[in-house]
Amino acid sequence: MGLGYVGLPLAVEFARLGFRVIGLDPNEQRVASIQRGESYIQDVSSADVAEVTRTGLLAATSDPEILKEMDVIFICVPTPFTKTKTPDLSYVVAASEEIAQRLRPGQLIILQSTTYPGTTEEDVLPILESSGLKAGGDFHLAFSPERVNPGDRRYDVTNTPKVVGGVSPRCAELAQLVLQKLMPEVHIVSSPRAAEMTKLLENIFRSVNIALINELAKLSERMGIDIWEVIEAASTKPFGFMPFYPGPGVGGHCVPVDPYYLFWKSREYDFYPRFIELAAELNQGMPYHVLSKISEALNSRGKTLQQAKVLILGVSFKPDVDDARNAPAQRVIELLLSGGARVSYNDPYIDHFSVGKDVFYPEEQTLTSTPLTEELLRSQDCVVIVAGHRAYDYQWIVDQAPTVVDTMNATRGVKSKGGMIFKVGAPSPRP
Ligand SMILES: NC(=O)c1ccc[n+]([C@@H]2O[C@H](COP(=O)([O-])OP(=O)(O)OC[C@H]3O[C@@H](n4cnc5c(N)ncnc54)[C@H](O)[C@@H]3O)[C@@H](O)[C@H]2O)c1
């Protein structure tokens, strides 16, 4: 259930193993695309989709009636948050209700959507048991977090170990049996809530460490130190250190969202975890810091933000991916528009990018990626690297652009002739 960044790779890999897989998704465009044998997810090739649809091992539908026929059901639906950062479990609830209406004995349901500890047992289980069937006996229920890392060329669903927690030991064993077909290393924990917490620990670990390095990056700028040089040096320590890098802020469906799921749930326990909010505050402050870097870069050329031409390079949430959900570029662009700048962007992976209609910028605007040419770069007052895609030729960009703000050290090793490079985490160049 859910043929997105998580569900589609899983469906394709199970089909490649010889399982008969049906992808269920209300999004008819996605269903039609799979039926044509075409992928719409960057990490899944159309050749792989075409191969398994041709052999009949993978099919897609929007009709939930198909659920009756399944032996194993993976729930891979979105778990977003609201504007005020409250968990939105509506997709998980709707998917559970669709299953409950058709549940039959012997089925195994594995929730994979990232969520707070307690969801499987407190939210999903009662809905499924409203069918009259009992978990652990009539049907089986487990939680197994998805760890897929979009754009990662080394780790995918077939070589990333899985964690699983069942509502009963038998549920966990059955889920392990299925998952082991895909990835032999499946680690069982004592309960679904331990598995749910595992995923949150992994993402909060990232959020907190990124926040720490973002804070140190800002301090380094003031102290005249280049944090990138420092991280490289610290990384020579073979134990007790793991590099994290500063940037324009965190984005995507995981790191900026998941910690709030735990934060929200903690309040039920009279507990207010401080690291989660502190990290969010520091990471969400980065677009504002990028704005101050842009102002500094413009100032060096005697310009102000008002009417300045600013080109954003890369609007996806991280380099080399086609996913722009919660991308820091959104806030950077909104802050620039609010300041009166004329903003355009280029991204080889994202053709259209919507900003605004929120507290940061009142009007919704959909921008279209502008072709990257020498003329475009030369006509700008400032070029800002927000997602440092590998596809860009940074030496060429720096050679053409009058000033560059580099939020992620994409221009390392690049020589600046006339133009100046203002890096997040490094002292600003002197005119
Ligand atoms: N994207 C990632 O890198 C990633 C990594 C790990 C975990 N996760 C988690 O996995 C979950 C899914 O994320 P995603 O990125 O694949 O989301 P996505 O938005 O790419 O895909 C979700 C799909 O679910 C479909 N859907 C919604 N309601 C449905 C229903 N009732 N039945 C069937 N399909 C339904 C949507 O139409 C959509 O196609 C989220 O909880 C997310 O936090 C995502």
Short mmCIF file of C-alpha atoms and ligand atoms in Angstrom, two decimals:
data_model
loop_
_atom_site.label_atom_id
_atom_site.label_comp_id
_atom_site.label_asym_id
_atom_site.label_seq_id
_atom_site.Cartn_x
_atom_site.Cartn_y
_atom_site.Cartn_z
CA MET A 1 0.00 0.00 0.00
CA GLY A 2 1.65 3.21 -1.22
CA LEU A 3 3.82 3.16 -4.32
CA GLY A 4 6.13 5.99 -3.32
CA TYR A 5 9.82 6.30 -2.53
CA VAL A 6 9.46 3.45 -0.03
CA GLY A 7 6.75 1.24 -1.52
CA LEU A 8 7.89 1.11 -5.14
CA PRO A 9 11.48 -0.12 -4.57
CA LEU A 10 10.10 -2.72 -2.14
CA ALA A 11 7.45 -3.89 -4.62
CA VAL A 12 9.94 -4.15 -7.49
CA GLU A 13 12.53 -6.06 -5.45
CA PHE A 14 9.97 -8.59 -4.14
CA ALA A 15 8.69 -9.07 -7.70
CA ARG A 16 12.26 -9.60 -8.93
CA LEU A 17 12.55 -12.37 -6.33
CA GLY A 18 9.56 -14.10 -7.91
CA PHE A 19 6.78 -13.01 -5.55
CA ARG A 20 3.50 -11.94 -7.13
CA VAL A 21 3.25 -8.31 -6.06
CA ILE A 22 0.37 -5.88 -6.37
CA GLY A 23 0.96 -2.19 -5.71
CA LEU A 24 -2.12 -0.47 -4.33
CA ASP A 25 -2.22 3.32 -4.58
CA PRO A 26 -5.09 5.83 -4.91
CA ASN A 27 -2.84 7.92 -7.19
CA GLU A 28 -4.05 6.79 -10.60
CA GLN A 29 -1.15 8.41 -12.45
CA ARG A 30 1.30 6.30 -10.47
CA VAL A 31 -0.77 3.16 -11.07
CA ALA A 32 -0.96 3.87 -14.81
CA SER A 33 2.78 4.48 -14.94
CA ILE A 34 3.54 1.11 -13.33
CA GLN A 35 1.10 -0.61 -15.66
CA ARG A 36 3.03 0.91 -18.58
CA GLY A 37 6.22 -0.42 -17.05
CA GLU A 38 7.58 3.06 -16.27
CA SER A 39 9.20 4.22 -13.07
CA TYR A 40 8.66 7.71 -11.64
CA ILE A 41 11.11 7.22 -8.75
CA GLN A 42 14.73 8.09 -9.47
CA ASP A 43 16.23 5.11 -7.62
CA VAL A 44 14.06 2.58 -9.49
CA SER A 45 14.83 2.06 -13.16
CA SER A 46 12.06 1.79 -15.75
CA ALA A 47 13.88 -1.28 -17.11
CA ASP A 48 13.38 -3.05 -13.76
CA VAL A 49 9.71 -2.05 -13.57
CA ALA A 50 9.13 -3.09 -17.19
CA GLU A 51 10.78 -6.46 -16.60
CA VAL A 52 8.54 -7.41 -13.66
CA THR A 53 5.33 -6.00 -15.16
CA ARG A 54 6.00 -7.88 -18.42
CA THR A 55 6.36 -11.17 -16.57
CA GLY A 56 3.18 -10.39 -14.60
CA LEU A 57 4.95 -10.43 -11.24
CA LEU A 58 4.18 -6.77 -10.56
CA ALA A 59 0.86 -5.06 -11.22
CA ALA A 60 -0.71 -1.92 -9.79
CA THR A 61 -4.24 -0.91 -8.94
CA SER A 62 -6.29 1.69 -7.08
CA ASP A 63 -8.92 -0.84 -6.07
CA PRO A 64 -8.57 -1.85 -2.39
CA GLU A 65 -10.65 -4.99 -3.01
CA ILE A 66 -7.35 -6.59 -4.08
CA LEU A 67 -6.33 -6.60 -0.39
CA LYS A 68 -8.49 -9.70 0.17
CA GLU A 69 -6.22 -11.76 -2.03
CA MET A 70 -2.93 -10.80 -0.42
CA ASP A 71 -0.96 -12.93 2.03
CA VAL A 72 1.35 -10.12 3.13
CA ILE A 73 0.48 -6.40 3.15
CA PHE A 74 3.12 -3.70 3.57
CA ILE A 75 1.76 -0.28 4.57
CA CYS A 76 4.07 2.38 3.06
CA VAL A 77 1.81 5.44 3.13
CA PRO A 78 2.87 9.00 4.05
CA THR A 79 3.18 10.18 7.66
CA PRO A 80 3.48 13.96 7.28
CA PHE A 81 2.89 16.65 9.90
CA THR A 82 0.53 19.59 9.97
CA LYS A 83 1.57 23.26 9.68
CA THR A 84 1.97 23.34 13.45
CA LYS A 85 4.08 20.15 13.41
CA THR A 86 1.47 17.76 14.77
CA PRO A 87 1.61 14.18 13.40
CA ASP A 88 -0.90 13.48 10.64
CA LEU A 89 -1.75 9.79 10.90
CA SER A 90 -4.74 10.05 8.55
CA TYR A 91 -3.07 8.00 5.78
CA VAL A 92 -2.11 5.20 8.17
CA VAL A 93 -5.61 5.20 9.64
CA ALA A 94 -7.24 5.15 6.19
CA ALA A 95 -4.99 2.31 5.02
CA SER A 96 -5.73 0.33 8.20
CA GLU A 97 -9.47 0.82 7.71
CA GLU A 98 -9.22 -0.38 4.12
CA ILE A 99 -7.48 -3.54 5.32
CA ALA A 100 -9.89 -4.06 8.26
CA GLN A 101 -12.88 -4.09 5.91
CA ARG A 102 -11.35 -7.01 4.01
CA LEU A 103 -9.14 -8.71 6.59
CA ARG A 104 -9.08 -12.50 6.46
CA PRO A 105 -7.38 -15.07 8.72
CA GLY A 106 -3.72 -15.76 8.01
CA GLN A 107 -2.80 -12.35 6.61
CA LEU A 108 0.40 -10.64 7.74
CA ILE A 109 0.41 -6.83 7.89
CA ILE A 110 3.70 -4.95 8.19
CA LEU A 111 3.62 -1.20 8.84
CA GLN A 112 6.67 0.53 7.35
CA SER A 113 5.65 4.20 7.58
CA THR A 114 7.77 6.14 10.06
CA THR A 115 5.78 7.05 13.14
CA TYR A 116 5.80 7.51 16.93
CA PRO A 117 6.16 4.56 19.34
CA GLY A 118 2.73 3.10 19.99
CA THR A 119 1.19 3.60 16.52
CA THR A 120 1.09 -0.09 15.57
CA GLU A 121 -0.47 -1.23 18.85
CA GLU A 122 -2.58 1.82 19.78
CA ASP A 123 -3.76 3.04 16.38
CA VAL A 124 -3.46 0.27 13.77
CA LEU A 125 -4.23 -2.79 15.91
CA PRO A 126 -7.67 -1.64 17.21
CA ILE A 127 -8.75 -0.74 13.66
CA LEU A 128 -7.72 -4.15 12.34
CA GLU A 129 -9.32 -5.95 15.30
CA SER A 130 -12.61 -4.08 14.66
CA SER A 131 -12.96 -6.71 11.93
CA GLY A 132 -13.62 -9.27 14.68
CA LEU A 133 -10.31 -11.06 14.02
CA LYS A 134 -7.55 -11.16 16.67
CA ALA A 135 -3.92 -10.21 16.10
CA GLY A 136 -1.32 -12.84 16.93
CA GLY A 137 -3.82 -15.63 16.30
CA ASP A 138 -6.15 -14.92 13.37
CA PHE A 139 -3.89 -12.44 11.63
CA HIS A 140 -0.37 -11.10 12.19
CA LEU A 141 0.87 -7.55 12.67
CA ALA A 142 4.38 -6.10 12.87
CA PHE A 143 6.27 -2.84 12.47
CA SER A 144 9.45 -2.70 10.41
CA PRO A 145 10.96 0.73 9.77
CA GLU A 146 12.05 1.61 6.25
CA ARG A 147 15.63 2.84 6.05
CA VAL A 148 15.88 3.60 2.33
CA ASN A 149 18.17 6.54 1.63
CA PRO A 150 17.20 8.14 -1.69
CA GLY A 151 20.14 8.78 -4.00
CA ASP A 152 22.38 6.35 -2.10
CA ARG A 153 24.34 4.32 -4.63
CA ARG A 154 25.70 1.86 -2.08
CA TYR A 155 22.75 0.94 0.15
CA ASP A 156 19.27 0.00 -1.03
CA VAL A 157 16.43 -2.26 0.18
CA THR A 158 18.40 -5.38 -0.67
CA ASN A 159 21.51 -4.67 1.42
CA THR A 160 20.30 -2.52 4.32
CA PRO A 161 19.57 -4.64 7.41
CA LYS A 162 15.98 -4.56 8.65
CA VAL A 163 14.58 -4.24 12.16
CA VAL A 164 11.21 -5.74 13.08
CA GLY A 165 8.93 -5.83 16.11
CA GLY A 166 5.72 -7.88 16.19
CA VAL A 167 2.63 -7.63 18.38
CA SER A 168 3.45 -11.25 19.30
CA PRO A 169 6.67 -13.29 18.91
CA ARG A 170 4.98 -15.25 16.10
CA CYS A 171 4.10 -12.00 14.26
CA ALA A 172 7.76 -10.93 14.46
CA GLU A 173 9.01 -14.32 13.24
CA LEU A 174 6.65 -14.32 10.27
CA ALA A 175 7.63 -10.77 9.32
CA GLN A 176 11.29 -11.77 9.64
CA LEU A 177 10.71 -14.74 7.36
CA VAL A 178 9.28 -12.52 4.62
CA LEU A 179 11.83 -9.73 4.99
CA GLN A 180 14.73 -12.20 4.97
CA LYS A 181 13.88 -13.05 1.38
CA LEU A 182 14.91 -9.52 0.51
CA MET A 183 17.64 -8.87 3.05
CA PRO A 184 19.09 -11.75 5.10
CA GLU A 185 19.95 -9.57 8.11
CA VAL A 186 16.67 -9.00 9.97
CA HIS A 187 16.98 -7.98 13.60
CA ILE A 188 14.00 -8.76 15.84
CA VAL A 189 13.16 -6.44 18.74
CA SER A 190 10.73 -7.20 21.56
CA SER A 191 7.81 -5.03 20.40
CA PRO A 192 6.54 -2.79 17.60
CA ARG A 193 7.18 0.26 19.80
CA ALA A 194 10.87 -0.68 20.12
CA ALA A 195 11.04 -0.92 16.30
CA GLU A 196 9.19 2.41 15.93
CA MET A 197 11.59 4.04 18.40
CA THR A 198 14.59 2.58 16.53
CA LYS A 199 13.72 4.52 13.38
CA LEU A 200 13.21 7.71 15.39
CA LEU A 201 16.53 7.26 17.18
CA GLU A 202 18.26 6.97 13.79
CA ASN A 203 16.68 10.14 12.46
CA ILE A 204 16.97 12.18 15.66
CA PHE A 205 20.64 11.19 15.79
CA ARG A 206 21.04 12.75 12.34
CA SER A 207 18.99 15.83 13.15
CA VAL A 208 20.92 16.56 16.37
CA ASN A 209 24.34 16.04 14.82
CA ILE A 210 23.51 18.16 11.78
CA ALA A 211 22.28 20.88 14.17
CA LEU A 212 25.52 20.67 16.15
CA ILE A 213 27.66 21.12 13.06
CA ASN A 214 25.42 23.92 11.76
CA GLU A 215 25.93 25.76 15.03
CA LEU A 216 29.68 25.21 14.97
CA ALA A 217 29.74 26.34 11.32
CA LYS A 218 28.24 29.70 12.28
CA LEU A 219 30.64 30.07 15.20
CA SER A 220 33.59 29.18 12.93
CA GLU A 221 32.62 31.93 10.49
CA ARG A 222 32.84 34.48 13.29
CA MET A 223 36.11 33.05 14.58
CA GLY A 224 37.70 33.14 11.13
CA ILE A 225 37.93 29.34 10.94
CA ASP A 226 36.88 27.11 8.02
CA ILE A 227 34.66 24.35 9.50
CA TRP A 228 35.11 22.22 6.36
CA GLU A 229 38.84 22.04 7.00
CA VAL A 230 38.13 21.18 10.65
CA ILE A 231 35.68 18.37 9.78
CA GLU A 232 38.20 16.90 7.35
CA ALA A 233 40.88 16.99 10.04
CA ALA A 234 38.62 15.51 12.75
CA SER A 235 37.65 12.72 10.34
CA THR A 236 41.21 11.40 10.43
CA LYS A 237 40.41 10.07 13.93
CA PRO A 238 39.59 6.41 13.34
CA PHE A 239 37.26 6.06 16.36
CA GLY A 240 34.77 8.16 18.34
CA PHE A 241 34.05 10.66 15.57
CA MET A 242 31.61 10.61 12.68
CA PRO A 243 31.51 13.51 10.21
CA PHE A 244 28.33 15.54 9.73
CA TYR A 245 28.23 18.56 7.45
CA PRO A 246 26.61 21.97 7.67
CA GLY A 247 24.19 23.14 5.01
CA PRO A 248 21.16 25.26 4.17
CA GLY A 249 18.93 23.29 6.58
CA VAL A 250 17.39 19.83 6.63
CA GLY A 251 14.68 18.61 4.26
CA GLY A 252 12.90 15.56 2.91
CA HIS A 253 10.24 13.36 4.41
CA CYS A 254 12.31 12.14 7.35
CA VAL A 255 14.79 14.28 9.29
CA PRO A 256 12.69 17.46 9.60
CA VAL A 257 9.44 15.55 10.28
CA ASP A 258 10.04 12.38 12.30
CA PRO A 259 11.55 13.98 15.44
CA TYR A 260 8.29 15.88 15.91
CA TYR A 261 6.38 12.59 15.98
CA LEU A 262 8.33 11.63 19.08
CA PHE A 263 8.15 15.12 20.55
CA TRP A 264 4.35 15.07 20.23
CA LYS A 265 4.02 11.61 21.76
CA SER A 266 6.40 12.41 24.65
CA ARG A 267 3.98 15.01 25.98
CA GLU A 268 1.55 12.22 26.85
CA TYR A 269 4.26 11.06 29.28
CA ASP A 270 4.84 14.56 30.82
CA PHE A 271 8.17 14.53 29.04
CA TYR A 272 9.55 17.33 26.83
CA PRO A 273 12.70 16.14 25.04
CA ARG A 274 14.94 19.18 24.66
CA PHE A 275 17.36 17.95 22.01
CA ILE A 276 14.58 17.51 19.44
CA GLU A 277 13.38 21.11 19.61
CA LEU A 278 16.86 22.54 19.98
CA ALA A 279 18.02 20.69 16.87
CA ALA A 280 14.91 21.75 14.94
CA GLU A 281 15.47 25.37 15.94
CA LEU A 282 19.11 25.31 14.82
CA ASN A 283 18.40 23.49 11.55
CA GLN A 284 15.37 25.62 10.69
CA GLY A 285 17.48 28.71 11.35
CA MET A 286 19.88 27.84 8.52
CA PRO A 287 17.85 29.36 5.64
CA TYR A 288 17.94 32.66 7.57
CA HIS A 289 21.68 32.30 7.85
CA VAL A 290 21.89 31.65 4.11
CA LEU A 291 19.90 34.85 3.59
CA SER A 292 22.43 36.80 5.66
CA LYS A 293 25.25 35.28 3.56
CA ILE A 294 23.45 36.37 0.38
CA SER A 295 23.05 39.91 1.80
CA GLU A 296 26.75 39.93 2.63
CA ALA A 297 27.65 38.77 -0.89
CA LEU A 298 25.43 41.42 -2.46
CA ASN A 299 26.79 44.05 -0.11
CA SER A 300 30.33 43.26 -1.27
CA ARG A 301 29.22 44.48 -4.71
CA GLY A 302 27.37 47.51 -3.36
CA LYS A 303 23.94 45.90 -3.87
CA THR A 304 20.97 45.29 -1.64
CA LEU A 305 18.44 42.48 -1.64
CA GLN A 306 15.77 44.75 -3.10
CA GLN A 307 15.58 44.04 -6.86
CA ALA A 308 18.73 41.89 -6.74
CA LYS A 309 18.79 39.05 -9.26
CA VAL A 310 19.41 35.84 -7.34
CA LEU A 311 19.74 32.41 -8.96
CA ILE A 312 19.28 29.30 -6.80
CA LEU A 313 21.14 26.19 -7.92
CA GLY A 314 19.49 22.98 -6.69
CA VAL A 315 16.10 23.00 -4.97
CA SER A 316 15.82 19.31 -4.04
CA PHE A 317 16.21 18.53 -0.34
CA LYS A 318 19.69 17.09 -0.84
CA PRO A 319 22.14 16.69 -3.75
CA ASP A 320 21.45 14.37 -6.68
CA VAL A 321 17.81 13.51 -5.81
CA ASP A 322 14.52 14.49 -7.45
CA ASP A 323 12.64 14.92 -4.15
CA ALA A 324 11.85 18.51 -3.12
CA ARG A 325 9.65 17.76 -0.11
CA ASN A 326 10.36 20.15 2.79
CA ALA A 327 13.45 21.32 0.91
CA PRO A 328 15.34 24.19 2.59
CA ALA A 329 15.38 25.94 -0.82
CA GLN A 330 11.71 26.72 -0.26
CA ARG A 331 12.35 28.87 2.79
CA VAL A 332 15.46 30.44 1.24
CA ILE A 333 13.41 31.51 -1.81
CA GLU A 334 10.49 32.75 0.31
CA LEU A 335 12.85 34.87 2.42
CA LEU A 336 14.46 36.27 -0.73
CA LEU A 337 11.08 37.11 -2.29
CA SER A 338 9.97 38.77 0.95
CA GLY A 339 13.11 40.87 0.84
CA GLY A 340 12.24 42.07 -2.69
CA ALA A 341 14.78 39.97 -4.63
CA ARG A 342 14.08 38.64 -8.14
CA VAL A 343 14.54 34.90 -7.81
CA SER A 344 15.01 32.19 -10.41
CA TYR A 345 16.33 28.66 -10.06
CA ASN A 346 17.92 25.80 -11.94
CA ASP A 347 17.66 22.14 -10.99
CA PRO A 348 18.33 19.28 -13.42
CA TYR A 349 15.98 17.05 -11.38
CA ILE A 350 13.09 19.40 -10.50
CA ASP A 351 11.20 21.14 -13.34
CA HIS A 352 8.72 23.07 -11.19
CA PHE A 353 9.02 24.28 -7.63
CA SER A 354 6.25 25.82 -5.54
CA VAL A 355 6.81 28.30 -2.74
CA GLY A 356 4.66 30.58 -0.64
CA LYS A 357 1.09 30.64 0.58
CA ASP A 358 2.38 30.39 4.12
CA VAL A 359 3.49 32.70 6.87
CA PHE A 360 6.78 33.33 5.09
CA TYR A 361 5.36 34.51 1.77
CA PRO A 362 1.65 35.13 1.22
CA GLU A 363 1.27 34.31 -2.46
CA GLU A 364 1.76 30.87 -3.90
CA GLN A 365 4.28 30.90 -6.74
CA THR A 366 5.33 28.04 -8.95
CA LEU A 367 8.75 28.65 -10.41
CA THR A 368 10.11 26.80 -13.44
CA SER A 369 13.70 25.64 -13.73
CA THR A 370 15.66 28.05 -15.96
CA PRO A 371 18.24 26.56 -18.35
CA LEU A 372 21.73 27.12 -16.96
CA THR A 373 23.71 29.20 -19.45
CA GLU A 374 26.74 31.45 -19.33
CA GLU A 375 24.45 34.39 -20.07
CA LEU A 376 22.12 33.54 -17.17
CA LEU A 377 24.99 33.20 -14.69
CA ARG A 378 26.57 36.47 -15.81
CA SER A 379 23.30 38.37 -15.53
CA GLN A 380 22.87 37.51 -11.82
CA ASP A 381 23.84 39.56 -8.80
CA CYS A 382 24.32 36.41 -6.76
CA VAL A 383 24.26 32.66 -7.44
CA VAL A 384 23.38 30.47 -4.45
CA ILE A 385 24.24 26.77 -4.32
CA VAL A 386 21.52 25.24 -2.14
CA ALA A 387 21.58 21.59 -3.29
CA GLY A 388 25.09 20.90 -4.54
CA HIS A 389 24.31 18.42 -7.32
CA ARG A 390 27.30 16.51 -8.67
CA ALA A 391 26.07 17.20 -12.20
CA TYR A 392 27.11 20.87 -11.96
CA ASP A 393 30.48 22.11 -13.23
CA TYR A 394 31.36 24.34 -10.29
CA GLN A 395 34.52 25.80 -11.80
CA TRP A 396 32.48 26.96 -14.80
CA ILE A 397 29.74 28.38 -12.52
CA VAL A 398 32.23 30.30 -10.38
CA ASP A 399 34.00 31.61 -13.49
CA GLN A 400 30.77 33.14 -14.83
CA ALA A 401 28.90 34.26 -11.71
CA PRO A 402 29.73 37.62 -10.15
CA THR A 403 29.35 36.23 -6.61
CA VAL A 404 28.53 32.79 -5.29
CA VAL A 405 27.06 31.72 -1.96
CA ASP A 406 27.93 28.09 -1.37
CA THR A 407 25.86 26.49 1.40
CA MET A 408 27.50 23.06 1.29
CA ASN A 409 31.11 23.39 0.16
CA ALA A 410 30.23 22.24 -3.36
CA THR A 411 32.94 24.55 -4.68
CA ARG A 412 35.77 22.88 -2.74
CA GLY A 413 38.91 22.91 -4.87
CA VAL A 414 37.45 25.52 -7.24
CA LYS A 415 39.58 28.58 -7.96
CA SER A 416 37.83 31.92 -7.84
CA LYS A 417 39.15 34.55 -10.27
CA GLY A 418 37.17 37.79 -10.05
CA GLY A 419 34.01 36.52 -8.38
CA MET A 420 33.92 35.80 -4.71
CA ILE A 421 32.69 32.68 -2.94
CA PHE A 422 30.84 33.13 0.35
CA LYS A 423 30.67 29.77 2.07
CA VAL A 424 28.48 28.69 4.95
CA GLY A 425 30.93 27.62 7.64
CA ALA A 426 33.90 29.60 6.36
CA PRO A 427 35.11 33.18 6.83
CA SER A 428 33.86 35.53 4.12
CA PRO A 429 36.32 36.69 1.45
CA ARG A 430 37.63 40.23 1.76
CA PRO A 431 37.16 42.46 -1.28
N1 LIG B 1 11.24 8.78 1.32
C1 LIG B 1 12.11 8.26 2.14
O1 LIG B 1 13.30 8.37 1.93
C2 LIG B 1 11.69 7.47 3.37
C3 LIG B 1 12.67 6.73 4.06
C4 LIG B 1 12.30 5.99 5.16
C5 LIG B 1 10.98 6.03 5.60
N2 LIG B 1 10.05 6.77 4.93
C6 LIG B 1 8.68 6.75 5.42
O2 LIG B 1 7.92 5.90 4.58
C7 LIG B 1 6.58 6.40 4.44
C8 LIG B 1 6.26 6.62 2.98
O3 LIG B 1 7.14 7.61 2.48
P1 LIG B 1 7.34 7.83 0.91
O4 LIG B 1 8.49 8.77 0.79
O5 LIG B 1 7.37 6.54 0.19
O6 LIG B 1 5.96 8.61 0.57
P2 LIG B 1 5.35 8.91 -0.89
O7 LIG B 1 4.48 10.12 -0.71
O8 LIG B 1 6.44 8.94 -1.90
O9 LIG B 1 4.44 7.64 -1.20
C9 LIG B 1 3.32 7.32 -0.46
C10 LIG B 1 2.27 6.77 -1.41
O10 LIG B 1 1.20 6.30 -0.60
C11 LIG B 1 0.01 6.49 -1.34
N3 LIG B 1 -1.15 6.33 -0.47
C12 LIG B 1 -1.76 7.25 0.31
N4 LIG B 1 -2.81 6.69 0.93
C13 LIG B 1 -2.88 5.39 0.54
C14 LIG B 1 -3.74 4.30 0.84
N5 LIG B 1 -4.77 4.42 1.69
N6 LIG B 1 -3.49 3.12 0.25
C15 LIG B 1 -2.49 2.97 -0.60
N7 LIG B 1 -1.63 3.96 -0.92
C16 LIG B 1 -1.81 5.15 -0.35
C17 LIG B 1 0.21 7.86 -1.96
O11 LIG B 1 -0.65 8.07 -3.05
C18 LIG B 1 1.68 7.80 -2.37
O12 LIG B 1 1.85 7.34 -3.70
C19 LIG B 1 6.53 7.65 5.31
O13 LIG B 1 6.09 7.31 6.58
C20 LIG B 1 7.97 8.07 5.37
O14 LIG B 1 8.26 8.84 6.55
C21 LIG B 1 10.39 7.49 3.82
#
